[in-house]
């Protein structure tokens, strides 16, 4: 066996129906004044914002609400939230929502913890600089309550943020932003619409497929990835067609959690590297939808150029999808693309970049952005890629 590294997160995971009520007791262990970070509508409309505030106030915490997060959150949204946290002297940051709210909470925790009276920006910590500002233990503690399944953000050491001026969407990476407590309450997840279920569920699928074929994959992440792929193949179509199917929701939430644990170490690879520039140029295209447009062509590319080990991994993906694989050949590995395309059809995500409104004249810019902002995932791809490959993959996904 090759030697490997595995990042073991120190998150206290609280999983199951009705678990939102524990937020007060848990937050009290970490601070006295919480900044509660949410998106603009869903959590308030569905009553979960009120429940979270009440639970924390009951335990004697003061709560300040920052509810300005938008999907594909920007540097400005993070910095504005951090200002609110600093002005109010908050000492614990709670993210309630999808990946966008949780990532923003993590990034606010970084900025507030390091500002020390100065005005600083989350962008200073981005690994696009030659010498990025270091993220240290001064980062405020984060609690995540996830409302999607999902990004894995509730158990990951990554937080995504977009710089709209520079057209770069990056992942801030640090063990200090890994949530101290993570609540996965199926009552919240059951409100996802079919389309949100599909796009977030497919995001999970890509996390575990990409972490599985990644150069940084190891026996521990492989274990989570294979199990999570089986769960997504079985339960995503069910959760999509019946949002009240609690069993399907629970298993999708579990797959999402396994995905976060896997990508913490193995990273994501080419589909994510190419999808981030799409969000940077077209913030209205949801993360999971961009991935759906890109994934099949990238799978074909990795199989065609992949070595024996990579080809065998794609064969195992096909097997996880219930397909009989006779030998570990490239031909058999292509069955994994078929089974993914079938899944995408079932959840109505069989989309193309062109269909999503992506214009050909942006391909050059998106390719530049991928090489600047997504170096890590490009390097983790099992097949080495050059600029030409990325241009071609965008074109073929049109
Ligand atoms: O904004 P509100 O009003 O809350 O509504 C949201 C938003 O409009 C709504 N929503 C969320 N939970 C809901 C709900 N509506 C009804 N019922 C619920 N239970 O859904 C919309 C999308 O929410 P968002 O948080 O943007 O979705 P998602 O969870 O897919 O997060 C996407 C973000 O996470 C990043 C993505 O890049 C993107 O910015 N990612 C984070 C990762 C990480 N930290 O490790 C890894 C991922 O690869 C991903 O990049
Ligand atoms: Mn993702």
PDB file of N, CA, C and O in Angstrom, residues 56-113:
ATOM      1  N   UNK A  56     -31.033  29.301  21.214  1.00  0.00           N
ATOM      2  CA  UNK A  56     -29.816  29.933  21.749  1.00  0.00           C
ATOM      3  C   UNK A  56     -30.164  30.927  22.861  1.00  0.00           C
ATOM      4  O   UNK A  56     -29.478  30.978  23.887  1.00  0.00           O
ATOM      5  N   UNK A  57     -31.246  31.687  22.674  1.00  0.00           N
ATOM      6  CA  UNK A  57     -31.622  32.662  23.718  1.00  0.00           C
ATOM      7  C   UNK A  57     -32.027  31.953  25.006  1.00  0.00           C
ATOM      8  O   UNK A  57     -31.724  32.430  26.103  1.00  0.00           O
ATOM      9  N   UNK A  58     -32.653  30.820  24.855  1.00  0.00           N
ATOM     10  CA  UNK A  58     -33.059  30.038  26.040  1.00  0.00           C
ATOM     11  C   UNK A  58     -31.837  29.660  26.878  1.00  0.00           C
ATOM     12  O   UNK A  58     -31.907  29.557  28.102  1.00  0.00           O
ATOM     13  N   UNK A  59     -30.710  29.478  26.227  1.00  0.00           N
ATOM     14  CA  UNK A  59     -29.479  29.106  26.941  1.00  0.00           C
ATOM     15  C   UNK A  59     -28.677  30.330  27.364  1.00  0.00           C
ATOM     16  O   UNK A  59     -27.525  30.226  27.776  1.00  0.00           O
ATOM     17  N   UNK A  60     -29.268  31.517  27.189  1.00  0.00           N
ATOM     18  CA  UNK A  60     -28.623  32.743  27.674  1.00  0.00           C
ATOM     19  C   UNK A  60     -27.681  33.404  26.683  1.00  0.00           C
ATOM     20  O   UNK A  60     -26.980  34.354  27.039  1.00  0.00           O
ATOM     21  N   UNK A  61     -27.664  32.938  25.432  1.00  0.00           N
ATOM     22  CA  UNK A  61     -26.786  33.591  24.441  1.00  0.00           C
ATOM     23  C   UNK A  61     -27.489  34.804  23.840  1.00  0.00           C
ATOM     24  O   UNK A  61     -28.705  34.833  23.701  1.00  0.00           O
ATOM     25  N   UNK A  62     -26.704  35.786  23.465  1.00  0.00           N
ATOM     26  CA  UNK A  62     -27.242  36.883  22.650  1.00  0.00           C
ATOM     27  C   UNK A  62     -27.054  36.475  21.201  1.00  0.00           C
ATOM     28  O   UNK A  62     -26.027  35.867  20.855  1.00  0.00           O
ATOM     29  N   UNK A  63     -28.010  36.822  20.339  1.00  0.00           N
ATOM     30  CA  UNK A  63     -27.913  36.416  18.930  1.00  0.00           C
ATOM     31  C   UNK A  63     -28.041  37.625  18.009  1.00  0.00           C
ATOM     32  O   UNK A  63     -28.963  38.426  18.145  1.00  0.00           O
ATOM     33  N   UNK A  64     -27.087  37.764  17.098  1.00  0.00           N
ATOM     34  CA  UNK A  64     -27.141  38.809  16.067  1.00  0.00           C
ATOM     35  C   UNK A  64     -27.338  38.073  14.740  1.00  0.00           C
ATOM     36  O   UNK A  64     -26.622  37.109  14.463  1.00  0.00           O
ATOM     37  N   UNK A  65     -28.299  38.527  13.920  1.00  0.00           N
ATOM     38  CA  UNK A  65     -28.573  37.816  12.667  1.00  0.00           C
ATOM     39  C   UNK A  65     -27.951  38.544  11.477  1.00  0.00           C
ATOM     40  O   UNK A  65     -28.114  39.748  11.319  1.00  0.00           O
ATOM     41  N   UNK A  66     -27.227  37.796  10.646  1.00  0.00           N
ATOM     42  CA  UNK A  66     -26.745  38.339   9.366  1.00  0.00           C
ATOM     43  C   UNK A  66     -27.380  37.491   8.265  1.00  0.00           C
ATOM     44  O   UNK A  66     -26.997  36.331   8.056  1.00  0.00           O
ATOM     45  N   UNK A  67     -28.357  38.034   7.566  1.00  0.00           N
ATOM     46  CA  UNK A  67     -29.154  37.245   6.615  1.00  0.00           C
ATOM     47  C   UNK A  67     -29.020  37.718   5.179  1.00  0.00           C
ATOM     48  O   UNK A  67     -29.996  37.775   4.443  1.00  0.00           O
ATOM     49  N   UNK A  68     -27.807  38.033   4.774  1.00  0.00           N
ATOM     50  CA  UNK A  68     -27.598  38.609   3.431  1.00  0.00           C
ATOM     51  C   UNK A  68     -26.867  37.671   2.470  1.00  0.00           C
ATOM     52  O   UNK A  68     -26.388  38.104   1.427  1.00  0.00           O
ATOM     53  N   UNK A  69     -26.729  36.394   2.851  1.00  0.00           N
ATOM     54  CA  UNK A  69     -25.935  35.494   2.001  1.00  0.00           C
ATOM     55  C   UNK A  69     -26.713  35.130   0.729  1.00  0.00           C
ATOM     56  O   UNK A  69     -27.903  34.807   0.792  1.00  0.00           O
ATOM     57  N   UNK A  70     -26.029  35.196  -0.392  1.00  0.00           N
ATOM     58  CA  UNK A  70     -26.624  34.770  -1.667  1.00  0.00           C
ATOM     59  C   UNK A  70     -25.887  33.522  -2.151  1.00  0.00           C
ATOM     60  O   UNK A  70     -24.724  33.326  -1.811  1.00  0.00           O
ATOM     61  N   UNK A  71     -26.560  32.698  -2.985  1.00  0.00           N
ATOM     62  CA  UNK A  71     -25.850  31.534  -3.539  1.00  0.00           C
ATOM     63  C   UNK A  71     -24.568  31.977  -4.255  1.00  0.00           C
ATOM     64  O   UNK A  71     -24.534  33.065  -4.845  1.00  0.00           O
ATOM     65  N   UNK A  72     -23.530  31.173  -4.213  1.00  0.00           N
ATOM     66  CA  UNK A  72     -22.200  31.546  -4.723  1.00  0.00           C
ATOM     67  C   UNK A  72     -21.733  32.847  -4.054  1.00  0.00           C
ATOM     68  O   UNK A  72     -21.522  33.863  -4.723  1.00  0.00           O
ATOM     69  N   UNK A  73     -21.589  32.836  -2.730  1.00  0.00           N
ATOM     70  CA  UNK A  73     -21.315  34.075  -1.987  1.00  0.00           C
ATOM     71  C   UNK A  73     -19.999  34.754  -2.380  1.00  0.00           C
ATOM     72  O   UNK A  73     -19.033  34.099  -2.748  1.00  0.00           O
ATOM     73  N   UNK A  74     -20.012  36.078  -2.287  1.00  0.00           N
ATOM     74  CA  UNK A  74     -18.868  36.891  -2.724  1.00  0.00           C
ATOM     75  C   UNK A  74     -18.027  37.369  -1.544  1.00  0.00           C
ATOM     76  O   UNK A  74     -18.451  37.318  -0.393  1.00  0.00           O
ATOM     77  N   UNK A  75     -16.860  37.890  -1.888  1.00  0.00           N
ATOM     78  CA  UNK A  75     -15.947  38.512  -0.913  1.00  0.00           C
ATOM     79  C   UNK A  75     -16.684  39.625  -0.157  1.00  0.00           C
ATOM     80  O   UNK A  75     -16.559  39.752   1.067  1.00  0.00           O
ATOM     81  N   UNK A  76     -17.473  40.440  -0.873  1.00  0.00           N
ATOM     82  CA  UNK A  76     -18.172  41.560  -0.228  1.00  0.00           C
ATOM     83  C   UNK A  76     -19.163  41.064   0.824  1.00  0.00           C
ATOM     84  O   UNK A  76     -19.293  41.660   1.892  1.00  0.00           O
ATOM     85  N   UNK A  77     -19.862  39.977   0.508  1.00  0.00           N
ATOM     86  CA  UNK A  77     -20.840  39.430   1.473  1.00  0.00           C
ATOM     87  C   UNK A  77     -20.115  38.962   2.737  1.00  0.00           C
ATOM     88  O   UNK A  77     -20.542  39.234   3.862  1.00  0.00           O
ATOM     89  N   UNK A  78     -18.978  38.297   2.575  1.00  0.00           N
ATOM     90  CA  UNK A  78     -18.201  37.826   3.732  1.00  0.00           C
ATOM     91  C   UNK A  78     -17.714  39.022   4.554  1.00  0.00           C
ATOM     92  O   UNK A  78     -17.892  39.070   5.784  1.00  0.00           O
ATOM     93  N   UNK A  79     -17.130  40.016   3.873  1.00  0.00           N
ATOM     94  CA  UNK A  79     -16.558  41.146   4.604  1.00  0.00           C
ATOM     95  C   UNK A  79     -17.632  41.949   5.337  1.00  0.00           C
ATOM     96  O   UNK A  79     -17.413  42.417   6.458  1.00  0.00           O
ATOM     97  N   UNK A  80     -18.812  42.061   4.724  1.00  0.00           N
ATOM     98  CA  UNK A  80     -19.918  42.787   5.378  1.00  0.00           C
ATOM     99  C   UNK A  80     -20.371  42.029   6.629  1.00  0.00           C
ATOM    100  O   UNK A  80     -20.589  42.626   7.686  1.00  0.00           O
ATOM    101  N   UNK A  81     -20.461  40.704   6.516  1.00  0.00           N
ATOM    102  CA  UNK A  81     -20.860  39.890   7.669  1.00  0.00           C
ATOM    103  C   UNK A  81     -19.822  39.975   8.784  1.00  0.00           C
ATOM    104  O   UNK A  81     -20.157  40.033   9.966  1.00  0.00           O
ATOM    105  N   UNK A  82     -18.542  40.011   8.394  1.00  0.00           N
ATOM    106  CA  UNK A  82     -17.474  40.091   9.403  1.00  0.00           C
ATOM    107  C   UNK A  82     -17.550  41.429  10.146  1.00  0.00           C
ATOM    108  O   UNK A  82     -17.330  41.483  11.355  1.00  0.00           O
ATOM    109  N   UNK A  83     -17.895  42.471   9.409  1.00  0.00           N
ATOM    110  CA  UNK A  83     -18.014  43.788  10.054  1.00  0.00           C
ATOM    111  C   UNK A  83     -19.098  43.738  11.132  1.00  0.00           C
ATOM    112  O   UNK A  83     -18.915  44.244  12.240  1.00  0.00           O
ATOM    113  N   UNK A  84     -20.191  43.073  10.797  1.00  0.00           N
ATOM    114  CA  UNK A  84     -21.293  42.948  11.753  1.00  0.00           C
ATOM    115  C   UNK A  84     -20.855  42.147  12.978  1.00  0.00           C
ATOM    116  O   UNK A  84     -21.163  42.490  14.116  1.00  0.00           O
ATOM    117  N   UNK A  85     -20.104  41.090  12.728  1.00  0.00           N
ATOM    118  CA  UNK A  85     -19.624  40.250  13.828  1.00  0.00           C
ATOM    119  C   UNK A  85     -18.663  41.042  14.731  1.00  0.00           C
ATOM    120  O   UNK A  85     -18.746  40.988  15.958  1.00  0.00           O
ATOM    121  N   UNK A  86     -17.760  41.799  14.103  1.00  0.00           N
ATOM    122  CA  UNK A  86     -16.765  42.564  14.869  1.00  0.00           C
ATOM    123  C   UNK A  86     -17.457  43.688  15.656  1.00  0.00           C
ATOM    124  O   UNK A  86     -17.228  43.861  16.852  1.00  0.00           O
ATOM    125  N   UNK A  87     -18.338  44.435  14.974  1.00  0.00           N
ATOM    126  CA  UNK A  87     -19.041  45.550  15.642  1.00  0.00           C
ATOM    127  C   UNK A  87     -19.821  45.063  16.854  1.00  0.00           C
ATOM    128  O   UNK A  87     -19.940  45.766  17.844  1.00  0.00           O
ATOM    129  N   UNK A  88     -20.368  43.853  16.762  1.00  0.00           N
ATOM    130  CA  UNK A  88     -21.193  43.327  17.854  1.00  0.00           C
ATOM    131  C   UNK A  88     -20.413  42.446  18.824  1.00  0.00           C
ATOM    132  O   UNK A  88     -20.981  41.844  19.718  1.00  0.00           O
ATOM    133  N   UNK A  89     -19.112  42.341  18.605  1.00  0.00           N
ATOM    134  CA  UNK A  89     -18.242  41.511  19.459  1.00  0.00           C
ATOM    135  C   UNK A  89     -18.765  40.082  19.607  1.00  0.00           C
ATOM    136  O   UNK A  89     -18.844  39.528  20.711  1.00  0.00           O
ATOM    137  N   UNK A  90     -19.146  39.471  18.498  1.00  0.00           N
ATOM    138  CA  UNK A  90     -19.624  38.080  18.543  1.00  0.00           C
ATOM    139  C   UNK A  90     -18.421  37.158  18.784  1.00  0.00           C
ATOM    140  O   UNK A  90     -17.308  37.449  18.347  1.00  0.00           O
ATOM    141  N   UNK A  91     -18.661  36.040  19.487  1.00  0.00           N
ATOM    142  CA  UNK A  91     -17.537  35.132  19.760  1.00  0.00           C
ATOM    143  C   UNK A  91     -17.773  33.716  19.236  1.00  0.00           C
ATOM    144  O   UNK A  91     -16.936  32.829  19.408  1.00  0.00           O
ATOM    145  N   UNK A  92     -18.923  33.482  18.596  1.00  0.00           N
ATOM    146  CA  UNK A  92     -19.152  32.195  17.926  1.00  0.00           C
ATOM    147  C   UNK A  92     -19.986  32.478  16.671  1.00  0.00           C
ATOM    148  O   UNK A  92     -20.873  33.324  16.684  1.00  0.00           O
ATOM    149  N   UNK A  93     -19.650  31.784  15.583  1.00  0.00           N
ATOM    150  CA  UNK A  93     -20.346  32.032  14.313  1.00  0.00           C
ATOM    151  C   UNK A  93     -21.139  30.785  13.939  1.00  0.00           C
ATOM    152  O   UNK A  93     -20.569  29.688  13.849  1.00  0.00           O
ATOM    153  N   UNK A  94     -22.447  30.966  13.728  1.00  0.00           N
ATOM    154  CA  UNK A  94     -23.325  29.843  13.394  1.00  0.00           C
ATOM    155  C   UNK A  94     -23.821  30.007  11.960  1.00  0.00           C
ATOM    156  O   UNK A  94     -24.409  31.035  11.622  1.00  0.00           O
ATOM    157  N   UNK A  95     -23.594  29.014  11.133  1.00  0.00           N
ATOM    158  CA  UNK A  95     -24.109  29.044   9.756  1.00  0.00           C
ATOM    159  C   UNK A  95     -25.322  28.143   9.670  1.00  0.00           C
ATOM    160  O   UNK A  95     -25.232  26.952   9.984  1.00  0.00           O
ATOM    161  N   UNK A  96     -26.471  28.692   9.269  1.00  0.00           N
ATOM    162  CA  UNK A  96     -27.703  27.911   9.115  1.00  0.00           C
ATOM    163  C   UNK A  96     -28.158  28.042   7.668  1.00  0.00           C
ATOM    164  O   UNK A  96     -28.575  29.116   7.244  1.00  0.00           O
ATOM    165  N   UNK A  97     -28.032  26.959   6.906  1.00  0.00           N
ATOM    166  CA  UNK A  97     -28.440  27.021   5.498  1.00  0.00           C
ATOM    167  C   UNK A  97     -27.664  26.032   4.662  1.00  0.00           C
ATOM    168  O   UNK A  97     -27.100  25.060   5.172  1.00  0.00           O
ATOM    169  N   UNK A  98     -27.598  26.315   3.359  1.00  0.00           N
ATOM    170  CA  UNK A  98     -26.837  25.454   2.460  1.00  0.00           C
ATOM    171  C   UNK A  98     -25.353  25.787   2.523  1.00  0.00           C
ATOM    172  O   UNK A  98     -24.900  26.532   3.412  1.00  0.00           O
ATOM    173  N   UNK A  99     -24.602  25.263   1.568  1.00  0.00           N
ATOM    174  CA  UNK A  99     -23.163  25.513   1.531  1.00  0.00           C
ATOM    175  C   UNK A  99     -22.838  26.999   1.525  1.00  0.00           C
ATOM    176  O   UNK A  99     -21.838  27.422   2.128  1.00  0.00           O
ATOM    177  N   UNK A 100     -23.675  27.797   0.896  1.00  0.00           N
ATOM    178  CA  UNK A 100     -23.369  29.234   0.805  1.00  0.00           C
ATOM    179  C   UNK A 100     -23.373  29.884   2.180  1.00  0.00           C
ATOM    180  O   UNK A 100     -22.468  30.665   2.509  1.00  0.00           O
ATOM    181  N   UNK A 101     -24.380  29.586   3.006  1.00  0.00           N
ATOM    182  CA  UNK A 101     -24.449  30.182   4.347  1.00  0.00           C
ATOM    183  C   UNK A 101     -23.334  29.624   5.241  1.00  0.00           C
ATOM    184  O   UNK A 101     -22.692  30.364   5.993  1.00  0.00           O
ATOM    185  N   UNK A 102     -23.088  28.327   5.143  1.00  0.00           N
ATOM    186  CA  UNK A 102     -22.065  27.720   6.009  1.00  0.00           C
ATOM    187  C   UNK A 102     -20.668  28.224   5.623  1.00  0.00           C
ATOM    188  O   UNK A 102     -19.870  28.591   6.489  1.00  0.00           O
ATOM    189  N   UNK A 103     -20.380  28.263   4.328  1.00  0.00           N
ATOM    190  CA  UNK A 103     -19.072  28.773   3.894  1.00  0.00           C
ATOM    191  C   UNK A 103     -18.879  30.230   4.322  1.00  0.00           C
ATOM    192  O   UNK A 103     -17.790  30.626   4.752  1.00  0.00           O
ATOM    193  N   UNK A 104     -19.942  31.014   4.200  1.00  0.00           N
ATOM    194  CA  UNK A 104     -19.830  32.421   4.598  1.00  0.00           C
ATOM    195  C   UNK A 104     -19.571  32.517   6.103  1.00  0.00           C
ATOM    196  O   UNK A 104     -18.738  33.318   6.548  1.00  0.00           O
ATOM    197  N   UNK A 105     -20.243  31.674   6.881  1.00  0.00           N
ATOM    198  CA  UNK A 105     -20.001  31.664   8.333  1.00  0.00           C
ATOM    199  C   UNK A 105     -18.530  31.348   8.624  1.00  0.00           C
ATOM    200  O   UNK A 105     -17.877  32.008   9.439  1.00  0.00           O
ATOM    201  N   UNK A 106     -17.992  30.357   7.923  1.00  0.00           N
ATOM    202  CA  UNK A 106     -16.588  29.978   8.143  1.00  0.00           C
ATOM    203  C   UNK A 106     -15.666  31.144   7.791  1.00  0.00           C
ATOM    204  O   UNK A 106     -14.708  31.444   8.522  1.00  0.00           O
ATOM    205  N   UNK A 107     -15.927  31.773   6.661  1.00  0.00           N
ATOM    206  CA  UNK A 107     -15.057  32.870   6.227  1.00  0.00           C
ATOM    207  C   UNK A 107     -15.181  34.090   7.137  1.00  0.00           C
ATOM    208  O   UNK A 107     -14.200  34.787   7.392  1.00  0.00           O
ATOM    209  N   UNK A 108     -16.391  34.328   7.656  1.00  0.00           N
ATOM    210  CA  UNK A 108     -16.571  35.428   8.618  1.00  0.00           C
ATOM    211  C   UNK A 108     -15.762  35.121   9.887  1.00  0.00           C
ATOM    212  O   UNK A 108     -15.139  36.008  10.476  1.00  0.00           O
ATOM    213  N   UNK A 109     -15.752  33.851  10.285  1.00  0.00           N
ATOM    214  CA  UNK A 109     -14.990  33.455  11.484  1.00  0.00           C
ATOM    215  C   UNK A 109     -13.499  33.747  11.298  1.00  0.00           C
ATOM    216  O   UNK A 109     -12.812  34.156  12.238  1.00  0.00           O
ATOM    217  N   UNK A 110     -13.016  33.576  10.077  1.00  0.00           N
ATOM    218  CA  UNK A 110     -11.599  33.857   9.788  1.00  0.00           C
ATOM    219  C   UNK A 110     -11.337  35.365   9.886  1.00  0.00           C
ATOM    220  O   UNK A 110     -10.437  35.819  10.604  1.00  0.00           O
ATOM    221  N   UNK A 111     -12.138  36.149   9.174  1.00  0.00           N
ATOM    222  CA  UNK A 111     -11.894  37.602   9.131  1.00  0.00           C
ATOM    223  C   UNK A 111     -12.061  38.197  10.528  1.00  0.00           C
ATOM    224  O   UNK A 111     -11.204  38.954  10.997  1.00  0.00           O
ATOM    225  N   UNK A 112     -13.151  37.858  11.247  1.00  0.00           N
ATOM    226  CA  UNK A 112     -13.372  38.457  12.573  1.00  0.00           C
ATOM    227  C   UNK A 112     -12.271  38.057  13.540  1.00  0.00           C
ATOM    228  O   UNK A 112     -11.837  38.870  14.344  1.00  0.00           O
ATOM    229  N   UNK A 113     -11.827  36.813  13.457  1.00  0.00           N
ATOM    230  CA  UNK A 113     -10.802  36.342  14.394  1.00  0.00           C
ATOM    231  C   UNK A 113      -9.445  36.999  14.186  1.00  0.00           C
ATOM    232  O   UNK A 113      -8.664  37.120  15.129  1.00  0.00           O
TER     233      UNK A 113
END
